[in-house]
Amino acid sequence: MKNYIKTDEWNIIEEGFDPHLNKISESIFSLGNGHMGQRANFEEAYSGETLQGNYVAGVYYPDKTRVGWWKNGYPEYFAKVLNAANWVGIDVVIDGEQLDLAKCKVSDFKRVLNMQHGYLERSFTAELSNGNQISVKAKRFCSIVDEEAAAIRYAIRPLNFSGEVKVTPFIDGDVSNADSNYDEKFWDHVSNEALGSDNYITLKTRKTNFEVCTGSRFAVQHNGEALRIDAEPILKDKYSASTFTLNLKQGEETVIYKYVCNVSSQNYAPEKLLSACKTVIHRIVDKGFDVMLEEQADAWLKKWAESDIVIEGDASAQQGIRFNIFQLSQTYSGKDARLNIGPKGFTGEKYGGSTYWDTEAYCVPFYLATAPQEVTKNLLIYRYKQLDKAIENAAKLGFDKGAALYPMVTMNGEECHNEWEITFEEIHRNGAIAFAIFNYIRYTGDQDYLNDFGLEVLIGITRFWKQRVNWSAAKKQYVMLGVTGPNEYENNINNNWYTSTMATWCMEYTIEALEYVKTHASDKYQSLLSKLSFDEIEEIKAWQHIIDNMYYGEDKELGIYLQQDNFLDKEIIHVKDLPAADRPLNQKWSWDRILRSCFIKQADVLQGFYFFRDKYDLDTLRRNYNFYEPLTVHESSLSPCIHAILASRLGLEQDAYNFYLRTSRLDLDDYNNDTEDGLHITSMAGTWMSVVEGFAGMHVQDDVLKFEPFLPGKWQSFSFNIGFRANTLNVKIVAGGVHIANISGRSISVEVFGKMVEIGEGVSVFVTQ
Ligand code: BGC
């Protein structure tokens, strides 16, 4: 665990330059706007340890699979989010020596991520080997107003000399992915140009043929006056730059602005890319850096008004939760249903492909409450559009009759994951996708989503479950064999309680959804039935038979559900009794030892208790929690938040708070020693869930928004804004009660501490426990 980020409620601050921390900081200080994003690489050259990362949403490369032993059904490729052209580059050469923080004396280094207004700032003084000292102040952002645009302000001031400084703003597309399977480069050169202050390059991805045009224009100012610059073009394969020499005076600041645009063939015909890129560049240059930044700040303030969580009395927790919300908002804007949320967002390459069940299970609750309804709807539509591929995927594995198995990892709907225990067996992801439809409708009330999109997905998923179970003559019940639950420390197990519960729940919900659409949109119902050749009587009958006769492992004496068959044959040891040197297990133990042990990677049975809150009483939850929690090592960042929520329900306030601490500053403090690979973007939504669904106990039941809050001991209060249907509410939990303000929308009834309260528009109420 590191502890070098300064505590501040709105800013992430690093003071002093430690090259050993640079890759971690490159992740932490990442920027993004939903359309593109980047790690916090330096503008000037840097020859030290770095992971260069610039990403354009949705642009990927199908890197040929590399596995030790091929199995039928494996996908041919693993989709990779591509490292795209580096557009931040500004090379600075003083007296023939390149400015490179790995090679000079660095002082007064400071990096600040301003989360309130959405920009990154960096300043330092460098002393080069020739003794020249220079101070640099850089500021940049990816615009959330104009998602194809970004801008940089790079100010240099010679401190102890006057003289010539050579400056070269460039765009470099000759980049590669650190995780490339065969050390291949993924981009081909299409065209480039450099004219005056303008630089453009267009690149094309190999195999997938995405084209991305990246353009920039620089401008230079001295003492507030624009300087006329005669720049020399430099054009190379996949590279475009303009180089010029400035005559700098000691103590005087010169500012280089770089206006940037990234457009991709996802949104323009390839032959129109360059002109589209130029149009954006002209537009933003006309606006200027300061206006763009003002607009950026306003847009971020608006986002914060929808999504902020304010914690009084604990600045470190405040910084942690805002960092999570900020990074989530930078990753997905919800404007484009072709995009999704990768576990690392735009902050690194790990997990390559974009979409995991993380989106439905963890991110959906966050976006539902903190962003307009369309944002979550677009996440659901993403899966709807990939239904055909999910059906193809299931067919590859031997399922038929329209059964759909969504992939474990995907970019375009095709499966990219290739470890049989996960690809073929971690099928619970199908359940999370169905649950997200239910959750979206429960939260928004948009029941008609079923008519147009939801039901078709549900039928595909339920048809899969129907074929995935089998009748056990011995048990005289249905069983589900050979699965991996969310706990990936068990593979090829039988009757994973969570997966089986998910499967029958999907069946029940699909039957309900069929009934709804039949009653409310009978035309659509009929056409869907014929499109899917759905046999209303026979298929529902078969599903119902499974619902009524499914086997779930239980231990009556302990009063718990069994994670899988024979779980109790394991030697039951509590995590607290493991030697510290054995942790994390996934780095210290052989896989064989992990599989045979009782240790649980992440919430599994308890994940089911989280989803199906209303189905189980508190005593059942308590027994299962008390049994499984001590066995859980939380070696997935997705785990502690579920435990925090359940501990909150059980009144285990200190436990809930401790779990929350493990997620909220996971990346800021580099808890797992892996922040340098990128941030844990999807688990950040889990942190939000810990506070809102955990500490505040927010949930929706029978169309009513409910709260069962408590105030963590250290905090004086915490408050958050949420959208719920037509309302925006501010909820503030203080010692002894809850203030709820109905900021906008009609009068609303909510339940707090089990009491119904009616709150008119503009009215604030205080409810005591
Ligand atoms: C977890 C999965 C998760 C994936 C991506 C894995 O370590 O076990 O549940 O989907 O990471 O976040």
XYZ file of N, CA and C in Angstrom, residues 178-406:
687
model
N 1.486 -2.832 -24.906
C 2.429 -3.601 -24.088
C 1.970 -5.057 -23.996
N 0.649 -5.287 -24.117
C 0.145 -6.655 -23.938
C -0.108 -7.383 -25.261
N 0.494 -6.884 -26.334
C 0.317 -7.546 -27.625
C 0.797 -9.011 -27.535
N -0.020 -9.940 -28.011
C 0.323 -11.361 -27.858
C 1.543 -11.789 -28.657
N 1.715 -11.168 -29.834
C 2.814 -11.591 -30.704
C 3.728 -10.424 -31.057
N 3.789 -9.443 -30.152
C 4.627 -8.256 -30.368
C 4.355 -7.568 -31.693
N 3.118 -7.652 -32.122
C 2.777 -7.001 -33.383
C 2.376 -5.565 -33.132
N 2.467 -4.761 -34.156
C 1.864 -3.428 -34.097
C 0.469 -3.559 -34.688
N -0.445 -2.761 -34.167
C -1.843 -2.938 -34.560
C -2.346 -1.887 -35.557
N -1.520 -0.861 -35.796
C -1.976 0.231 -36.666
C -1.187 0.269 -37.970
N -1.881 0.596 -39.056
C -1.211 0.890 -40.326
C -1.375 2.366 -40.637
N -0.376 2.885 -41.326
C -0.415 4.292 -41.732
C -1.404 4.474 -42.892
N -2.239 5.482 -42.833
C -3.105 5.798 -43.974
C -2.619 7.091 -44.621
N -2.496 8.142 -43.827
C -2.024 9.408 -44.393
C -1.528 10.298 -43.259
N -0.756 11.283 -43.619
C -0.393 12.304 -42.637
C -0.147 13.624 -43.340
N -0.269 14.691 -42.621
C 0.120 15.983 -43.172
C 0.583 16.911 -42.069
N 1.400 17.861 -42.445
C 1.882 18.868 -41.496
C 1.980 20.163 -42.278
N 1.253 21.136 -41.854
C 1.249 22.388 -42.587
C 1.149 23.523 -41.583
N 2.165 24.359 -41.521
C 2.150 25.453 -40.552
C 2.025 24.891 -39.151
N 0.959 25.270 -38.478
C 0.806 24.804 -37.089
C -0.089 23.569 -36.991
N -0.474 23.018 -38.148
C -1.413 21.886 -38.134
C -0.720 20.555 -38.407
N -1.114 19.576 -37.657
C -0.596 18.223 -37.874
C -1.754 17.237 -37.859
N -1.735 16.334 -38.825
C -2.791 15.317 -38.871
C -2.179 13.967 -39.204
N -2.682 12.939 -38.554
C -2.349 11.596 -39.043
C -3.624 10.746 -39.045
N -3.720 9.905 -40.037
C -4.831 8.951 -40.059
C -4.231 7.551 -40.051
N -4.739 6.756 -39.142
C -4.247 5.383 -38.997
C -5.407 4.424 -39.131
N -5.063 3.215 -39.501
C -6.105 2.191 -39.666
C -5.699 0.963 -38.859
N -6.646 0.390 -38.138
C -6.290 -0.802 -37.369
C -6.191 -1.997 -38.318
N -5.248 -2.842 -38.055
C -5.153 -4.063 -38.849
C -6.363 -4.942 -38.526
N -6.784 -5.711 -39.411
C -7.909 -6.660 -39.299
C -9.263 -5.985 -39.114
N -9.405 -5.082 -38.133
C -10.744 -4.519 -37.879
C -11.034 -3.287 -38.743
N -9.976 -2.724 -39.349
C -10.150 -1.583 -40.254
C -10.828 -0.350 -39.673
N -10.673 -0.137 -38.398
C -11.128 1.145 -37.850
C -10.133 2.200 -38.320
N -10.648 3.350 -38.706
C -9.718 4.442 -39.017
C -9.895 5.531 -37.983
N -8.774 6.063 -37.542
C -8.830 7.166 -36.579
C -7.942 8.287 -37.107
N -8.515 9.469 -37.169
C -7.722 10.628 -37.575
C -7.482 11.474 -36.330
N -6.237 11.759 -36.068
C -5.885 12.591 -34.919
C -5.235 13.857 -35.464
N -5.741 14.977 -35.001
C -5.208 16.241 -35.513
C -4.875 17.182 -34.388
N -3.984 18.115 -34.680
C -3.700 19.132 -33.664
C -3.267 20.429 -34.340
N -3.472 21.514 -33.633
C -2.926 22.795 -34.072
C -2.302 23.442 -32.851
N -1.112 23.979 -33.037
C -0.515 24.673 -31.898
C -0.616 26.178 -32.087
N -0.508 26.900 -31.005
C -0.446 28.361 -31.027
C 0.506 28.764 -29.909
N 1.216 29.862 -30.093
C 2.194 30.266 -29.072
C 1.881 31.684 -28.625
N 1.984 31.906 -27.335
C 1.727 33.244 -26.769
C 2.865 33.646 -25.861
N 3.195 34.922 -25.956
C 4.206 35.456 -25.050
C 3.646 36.754 -24.499
N 3.682 36.899 -23.198
C 3.090 38.085 -22.549
C 1.679 38.360 -23.048
N 0.905 37.342 -23.230
C -0.483 37.508 -23.665
C -0.629 37.816 -25.145
N 0.464 37.948 -25.872
C 0.402 38.259 -27.313
C 0.674 36.983 -28.114
N -0.113 36.806 -29.190
C 0.143 35.631 -30.039
C 1.448 35.848 -30.801
N 2.278 34.830 -30.862
C 3.521 34.924 -31.643
C 3.315 34.287 -33.010
N 3.870 34.941 -34.023
C 3.838 34.321 -35.349
C 4.986 33.320 -35.434
N 4.661 32.123 -35.784
C 5.694 31.075 -35.766
C 5.856 30.482 -37.164
N 7.087 30.372 -37.588
C 7.330 29.626 -38.829
C 7.831 28.248 -38.449
N 6.993 27.291 -38.622
C 7.386 25.949 -38.186
C 7.780 25.105 -39.382
N 8.672 24.204 -39.132
C 9.076 23.264 -40.181
C 8.331 21.953 -39.997
N 7.765 21.436 -41.040
C 7.044 20.169 -40.883
C 8.004 18.972 -40.777
N 7.611 17.985 -40.013
C 8.342 16.707 -40.011
C 7.305 15.611 -40.238
N 7.465 14.911 -41.316
C 6.508 13.832 -41.602
C 7.242 12.511 -41.694
N 6.746 11.566 -40.926
C 7.300 10.205 -41.013
C 6.106 9.256 -41.015
N 6.401 8.007 -41.240
C 5.333 7.022 -41.185
C 4.602 7.135 -39.844
N 3.293 7.286 -39.858
C 2.443 7.354 -38.657
C 2.840 8.506 -37.721
N 3.399 9.546 -38.250
C 3.914 10.609 -37.378
C 3.802 11.933 -38.121
N 3.412 12.954 -37.378
C 3.388 14.298 -37.955
C 3.759 15.289 -36.869
N 4.683 16.196 -37.195
C 5.120 17.172 -36.193
C 5.422 18.498 -36.873
N 5.518 19.528 -36.068
C 5.965 20.835 -36.552
C 7.015 21.302 -35.563
N 8.144 21.734 -36.087
C 9.196 22.123 -35.149
C 9.563 23.594 -35.351
N 9.839 24.258 -34.264
C 10.187 25.690 -34.357
C 11.078 26.065 -33.184
N 11.733 27.207 -33.333
C 12.649 27.642 -32.283
C 12.120 28.922 -31.663
N 12.126 28.961 -30.354
C 11.677 30.168 -29.634
C 12.900 30.820 -29.006
N 12.911 32.112 -29.032
C 13.976 32.842 -28.352
C 13.464 33.280 -27.006
N 13.818 32.576 -25.976
C 13.205 32.844 -24.671
C 14.096 33.737 -23.827
N 13.424 34.595 -23.034
C 14.188 35.469 -22.145
C 14.050 34.965 -20.721
N 15.128 35.076 -19.993
C 15.153 34.625 -18.604
C 13.973 35.216 -17.831
N 13.250 34.382 -17.123
C 12.158 34.832 -16.242
C 10.839 35.076 -16.965
N 10.835 34.999 -18.295
C 9.582 35.294 -19.018
C 8.914 34.000 -19.484
N 7.594 34.008 -19.352
C 6.853 32.780 -19.669
C 6.352 32.785 -21.118
N 6.496 31.677 -21.765
C 5.928 31.509 -23.107
C 4.977 30.311 -23.047
N 3.829 30.487 -23.678
C 2.819 29.430 -23.572
C 2.576 28.785 -24.929
N 2.618 27.470 -24.938
C 2.283 26.736 -26.172
C 0.916 26.085 -25.933
N -0.010 26.385 -26.804
C -1.321 25.730 -26.727
C -1.354 24.637 -27.783
N -1.965 23.532 -27.419
C -2.123 22.476 -28.416
C -3.595 22.057 -28.401
N -4.270 22.281 -29.513
C -5.692 21.908 -29.638
C -5.739 20.576 -30.389
N -6.495 19.647 -29.854
C -6.415 18.280 -30.381
C -7.804 17.740 -30.724
N -7.833 16.914 -31.728
C -9.097 16.225 -32.050
C -8.814 14.779 -32.447
N -9.712 13.913 -32.055
C -9.648 12.495 -32.406
C -10.989 12.109 -32.994
N -11.041 11.738 -34.261
C -12.312 11.263 -34.814
C -12.115 9.851 -35.349
N -13.172 9.073 -35.299
C -12.978 7.697 -35.749
C -14.034 7.307 -36.773
N -13.706 6.270 -37.533
C -14.605 5.838 -38.609
C -15.878 5.202 -38.046
N -15.966 5.098 -36.722
C -17.249 4.657 -36.155
C -18.308 5.728 -36.384
N -17.859 6.965 -36.509
C -18.818 8.071 -36.625
C -18.779 8.800 -37.960
N -17.769 8.542 -38.781
C -17.653 9.220 -40.079
C -17.202 8.205 -41.122
N -17.589 8.486 -42.366
C -17.053 7.659 -43.447
C -15.552 7.928 -43.506
N -14.737 6.897 -43.780
C -13.276 7.091 -43.757
C -12.822 8.286 -44.601
N -13.454 8.490 -45.769
C -12.968 9.576 -46.622
C -13.316 10.953 -46.054
N -14.206 10.985 -45.043
C -14.586 12.280 -44.462
C -13.847 12.564 -43.145
N -13.024 11.611 -42.710
C -12.422 11.747 -41.384
C -11.558 12.998 -41.258
N -10.701 13.191 -42.257
C -9.758 14.308 -42.162
C -10.512 15.629 -42.102
N -11.499 15.766 -42.969
C -12.212 17.056 -42.959
C -13.013 17.211 -41.668
N -13.556 16.111 -41.130
C -14.278 16.208 -39.852
C -13.318 16.646 -38.751
N -12.122 16.106 -38.798
C -11.121 16.423 -37.771
C -10.755 17.906 -37.873
N -10.595 18.382 -39.109
C -10.238 19.797 -39.305
C -11.351 20.716 -38.811
N -12.587 20.300 -39.052
C -13.722 21.131 -38.601
C -13.682 21.295 -37.080
N -13.419 20.173 -36.393
C -13.370 20.254 -34.921
C -12.210 21.155 -34.491
N -11.062 20.966 -35.123
C -9.890 21.783 -34.746
C -10.220 23.272 -34.942
N -10.813 23.619 -36.070
C -11.150 25.042 -36.296
C -12.093 25.532 -35.208
N -13.075 24.714 -34.913
C -14.076 25.124 -33.913
C -13.419 25.390 -32.549
N -12.541 24.503 -32.134
C -11.992 24.684 -30.780
C -10.924 25.766 -30.754
N -10.204 25.914 -31.855
C -9.212 27.000 -31.890
C -9.940 28.332 -31.801
N -11.070 28.450 -32.502
C -11.860 29.694 -32.428
C -12.311 29.982 -31.000
N -12.677 28.918 -30.302
C -13.119 29.109 -28.912
C -11.965 29.538 -28.027
N -10.863 28.884 -28.212
C -9.690 29.164 -27.377
C -9.694 28.311 -26.120
N -8.514 28.159 -25.568
C -8.305 27.270 -24.433
C -9.152 27.686 -23.231
N -9.143 28.999 -22.927
C -9.809 29.442 -21.695
C -11.317 29.202 -21.754
N -11.908 29.486 -22.914
C -13.356 29.265 -23.038
C -13.662 27.773 -22.956
N -12.837 26.986 -23.631
C -13.050 25.528 -23.560
C -12.982 25.045 -22.116
N -12.024 25.589 -21.381
C -11.849 25.147 -19.997
C -13.021 25.598 -19.120
N -13.508 26.815 -19.398
C -14.698 27.281 -18.639
C -15.885 26.364 -18.900
N -16.069 26.030 -20.180
C -17.187 25.130 -20.522
C -17.020 23.768 -19.853
N -15.778 23.333 -19.809
C -15.468 22.048 -19.185
C -15.851 22.093 -17.695
N -15.448 23.180 -17.048
C -15.727 23.314 -15.614
C -17.239 23.331 -15.373
N -17.963 24.080 -16.210
C -19.429 24.146 -16.035
C -20.054 22.761 -16.210
N -19.580 22.058 -17.240
C -20.165 20.729 -17.513
C -19.866 19.774 -16.358
N -18.672 19.866 -15.810
C -18.351 18.983 -14.677
C -19.181 19.343 -13.454
N -19.375 20.646 -13.240
C -20.187 21.032 -12.071
C -21.589 20.454 -12.203
N -22.086 20.444 -13.433
C -23.411 19.864 -13.658
C -23.412 18.356 -13.364
N -22.367 17.699 -13.796
C -22.262 16.260 -13.505
C -22.215 16.018 -12.003
N -21.450 16.851 -11.319
C -21.337 16.675 -9.867
C -22.681 16.914 -9.185
N -23.454 17.857 -9.727
C -24.763 18.115 -9.122
C -25.643 16.866 -9.205
N -25.386 16.028 -10.218
C -26.179 14.790 -10.335
C -25.607 13.656 -9.506
N -24.305 13.701 -9.263
C -23.698 12.455 -8.782
C -22.811 12.558 -7.549
N -22.649 13.728 -6.999
C -21.670 13.874 -5.911
C -22.114 13.145 -4.639
N -21.119 12.692 -3.892
C -21.358 12.230 -2.518
C -20.495 13.124 -1.631
N -21.112 13.776 -0.671
C -20.355 14.676 0.208
C -20.232 14.016 1.572
N -18.997 13.897 2.037
C -18.761 13.289 3.354
C -18.169 14.354 4.257
N -18.814 14.613 5.363
C -18.264 15.594 6.307
C -17.539 14.856 7.419
N -16.339 15.334 7.697
C -15.613 14.767 8.841
C -14.568 13.741 8.460
N -14.346 13.514 7.176
C -13.352 12.521 6.774
C -12.858 12.857 5.359
N -11.846 13.729 5.312
C -11.379 14.238 4.013
C -10.831 13.116 3.135
N -10.219 12.119 3.772
C -9.627 11.055 2.971
C -10.728 10.210 2.298
N -11.799 9.942 3.049
C -12.929 9.207 2.464
C -13.593 10.059 1.380
N -13.663 11.360 1.625
C -14.260 12.269 0.642
C -13.484 12.225 -0.674
N -12.179 12.315 -0.535
C -11.343 12.285 -1.742
C -11.528 10.944 -2.472
N -11.573 9.865 -1.681
C -11.699 8.529 -2.267
C -12.982 8.386 -3.067
N -14.080 8.790 -2.484
C -15.357 8.554 -3.187
C -15.465 9.459 -4.409
N -14.970 10.699 -4.275
C -15.042 11.579 -5.467
C -14.158 11.048 -6.582
N -13.016 10.500 -6.228
C -12.119 9.952 -7.246
C -12.838 8.832 -8.027
N -13.557 7.998 -7.293
C -14.285 6.902 -7.946
C -15.373 7.429 -8.884
N -16.112 8.403 -8.393
C -17.201 8.946 -9.214
C -16.621 9.650 -10.446
N -15.542 10.387 -10.230
C -14.903 11.126 -11.321
C -14.430 10.164 -12.416
N -13.747 9.116 -12.010
C -13.207 8.198 -13.016
C -14.323 7.456 -13.753
N -15.388 7.114 -13.041
C -16.510 6.453 -13.720
C -17.139 7.385 -14.745
N -17.309 8.646 -14.346
C -17.940 9.600 -15.260
C -17.037 9.880 -16.452
N -15.713 9.781 -16.249
C -14.791 9.991 -17.371
C -14.832 8.823 -18.359
N -15.241 7.659 -17.870
C -15.139 6.449 -18.692
C -16.342 6.273 -19.616
N -17.516 6.543 -19.070
C -18.716 6.240 -19.863
C -19.693 7.406 -19.778
N -20.034 7.957 -20.935
C -20.959 9.090 -20.903
C -22.373 8.670 -21.284
N -22.493 7.443 -21.811
C -23.832 6.932 -22.091
C -24.475 7.506 -23.333
N -23.674 8.185 -24.171
C -24.285 8.778 -25.358
C -24.323 7.809 -26.528
N -23.583 6.727 -26.440
C -23.410 5.869 -27.605
C -23.612 4.410 -27.183
N -24.671 3.803 -27.700
C -25.008 2.436 -27.266
C -24.035 1.395 -27.815
N -23.048 1.818 -28.625
C -22.049 0.839 -29.087
C -20.904 0.700 -28.088
N -20.898 1.592 -27.091
C -19.772 1.597 -26.153
C -20.155 0.969 -24.825
N -19.129 0.610 -24.070
C -19.378 0.015 -22.772
C -18.242 0.395 -21.820
N -18.183 -0.291 -20.688
C -17.239 0.116 -19.649
C -16.250 -1.017 -19.399
N -15.025 -0.826 -19.798
C -14.014 -1.855 -19.544
C -13.555 -1.789 -18.101
N -13.149 -2.930 -17.533
C -12.705 -2.901 -16.129
C -11.577 -1.906 -15.861
N -10.807 -1.537 -16.895
C -9.748 -0.540 -16.698
C -10.072 0.775 -17.401
N -11.232 0.874 -17.998
C -11.602 2.108 -18.692
C -10.519 2.540 -19.666
N -10.149 3.821 -19.612
C -9.099 4.350 -20.495
C -7.781 4.493 -19.743
N -7.545 3.603 -18.780
C -6.389 3.855 -17.917
C -5.318 2.777 -18.020
N -5.527 1.794 -18.866
C -4.528 0.743 -19.009
C -5.027 -0.323 -19.955
N -4.196 -1.316 -20.201
C -4.530 -2.321 -21.212
C -5.118 -3.595 -20.626
N -4.879 -3.822 -19.319
C -5.272 -5.102 -18.729
C -6.775 -5.355 -18.948
N -7.150 -6.574 -19.050
C -8.529 -7.000 -19.306
C -8.965 -6.689 -20.727
N -8.017 -6.177 -21.537
C -8.212 -5.980 -22.968
C -9.614 -5.656 -23.413
N -10.415 -6.685 -23.577
C -11.770 -6.499 -24.093
C -12.571 -5.570 -23.221
N -13.636 -5.126 -23.771
C -14.344 -4.052 -23.103
C -15.284 -4.520 -21.995
N -16.156 -5.453 -22.306
C -17.320 -5.613 -21.447
C -17.310 -6.925 -20.678
N -17.518 -6.812 -19.400
C -17.646 -7.972 -18.507
C -19.008 -7.875 -17.822
N -19.340 -8.866 -17.013
C -20.587 -8.773 -16.250
C -20.518 -7.622 -15.247
N -19.318 -7.095 -15.033
C -19.128 -5.959 -14.132
C -20.112 -4.838 -14.471
N -20.332 -4.655 -15.785
C -21.199 -3.548 -16.216
C -22.587 -3.695 -15.616
N -23.164 -4.882 -15.811
C -24.552 -5.061 -15.372
C -24.652 -5.161 -13.854
N -23.679 -5.882 -13.253
C -23.803 -6.141 -11.819
C -23.384 -4.945 -10.980
N -22.448 -4.159 -11.460
C -21.875 -3.108 -10.612
C -22.118 -1.698 -11.147
N -21.948 -1.530 -12.459
C -22.030 -0.159 -12.977
C -23.471 0.309 -13.139
N -24.355 -0.609 -13.501
C -25.745 -0.205 -13.743
C -26.361 0.540 -12.540
N -26.235 0.026 -11.306
C -26.838 0.777 -10.191
C -26.304 2.209 -10.081
N -25.007 2.379 -10.350
C -24.421 3.724 -10.265
C -25.026 4.658 -11.308
N -25.048 4.220 -12.558
C -25.545 5.107 -13.613
C -27.046 5.332 -13.487
N -27.762 4.327 -12.987
C -29.208 4.499 -12.813
C -29.510 5.706 -11.922
N -28.736 5.813 -10.845
C -29.053 6.847 -9.855
C -28.384 8.186 -10.149
N -27.309 8.158 -10.952
C -26.522 9.396 -11.070
C -26.510 10.000 -12.468
N -27.204 9.403 -13.386
C -27.167 9.926 -14.763
C -28.565 9.782 -15.357
N -28.844 10.533 -16.417
C -30.158 10.381 -17.044
C -30.428 8.932 -17.444
N -31.709 8.578 -17.444
C -32.152 7.205 -17.719
C -31.531 6.612 -19.002
N -31.348 7.470 -20.019
C -30.836 6.991 -21.321
C -29.456 6.361 -21.180
N -28.702 6.826 -20.195
C -27.339 6.320 -20.041
C -27.379 4.822 -19.745
N -28.201 4.426 -18.779
C -28.302 2.990 -18.475
C -28.997 2.264 -19.613
N -29.979 2.918 -20.183
C -30.697 2.269 -21.284
C -29.710 1.901 -22.401
N -28.775 2.817 -22.675
C -27.789 2.517 -23.715
C -26.914 1.320 -23.354
N -26.646 1.165 -22.060
C -25.872 -0.022 -21.656
C -26.668 -1.295 -21.923
N -27.982 -1.218 -21.711
C -28.819 -2.406 -21.967
C -28.949 -2.662 -23.468
N -29.099 -1.568 -24.210
C -29.255 -1.714 -25.664
C -27.997 -2.346 -26.277
N -26.859 -2.003 -25.695
C -25.588 -2.602 -26.145
C -25.727 -4.127 -26.184
N -26.274 -4.705 -25.119
C -26.425 -6.169 -25.082
C -27.534 -6.616 -26.031
N -28.584 -5.800 -26.114
C -29.670 -6.162 -27.033
C -29.114 -6.321 -28.441
N -28.259 -5.359 -28.832
C -27.713 -5.399 -30.193
C -26.776 -6.585 -30.390
N -26.289 -7.137 -29.317
C -25.364 -8.258 -29.447
C -26.054 -9.611 -29.231
N -27.382 -9.581 -29.199
C -28.112 -10.831 -28.946
C -27.807 -11.900 -30.004
N -27.729 -11.475 -31.269
C -27.462 -12.476 -32.320
C -26.132 -13.179 -32.069
N -25.161 -12.384 -31.663
C -23.827 -12.970 -31.409
C -23.893 -13.909 -30.197
N -24.720 -13.540 -29.201
C -24.841 -14.395 -28.014
C -25.482 -15.727 -28.414
N -26.404 -15.675 -29.376
C -27.032 -16.909 -29.866
C -25.997 -17.742 -30.636
N -25.189 -17.038 -31.453
C -24.117 -17.748 -32.181
C -23.133 -18.377 -31.203
N -22.835 -17.618 -30.160
C -21.873 -18.102 -29.164
C -22.386 -19.387 -28.503
N -23.671 -19.372 -28.161
C -24.255 -20.568 -27.538
C -24.244 -21.727 -28.537
N -24.536 -21.402 -29.814
C -24.587 -22.459 -30.834
C -23.223 -23.129 -30.973
N -22.161 -22.300 -30.904
C -20.807 -22.859 -30.999
C -20.555 -23.894 -29.910
N -21.207 -23.677 -28.767
C -20.985 -24.592 -27.649
C -21.981 -25.755 -27.649
N -22.848 -25.783 -28.657
C -23.752 -26.925 -28.794
C -25.180 -26.661 -28.332
N -25.535 -25.437 -28.044
C -26.921 -25.134 -27.657
C -27.695 -24.737 -28.912
N -29.006 -24.887 -28.866
C -29.770 -24.558 -30.070
C -31.063 -23.831 -29.716
N -31.948 -23.759 -30.685
C -33.281 -23.154 -30.519
C -33.223 -21.760 -29.921
N -32.289 -20.956 -30.400
C -32.263 -19.544 -30.003
C -31.733 -19.306 -28.607
N -31.064 -20.303 -28.021
C -30.461 -20.084 -26.696
C -29.325 -19.074 -26.834
N -29.241 -18.161 -25.886
C -28.213 -17.116 -25.967
C -27.285 -17.216 -24.769
N -25.984 -17.292 -25.057
C -25.001 -17.184 -23.977
C -24.144 -15.958 -24.270
N -24.328 -14.925 -23.460
C -23.502 -13.733 -23.630
C -22.069 -14.065 -23.239
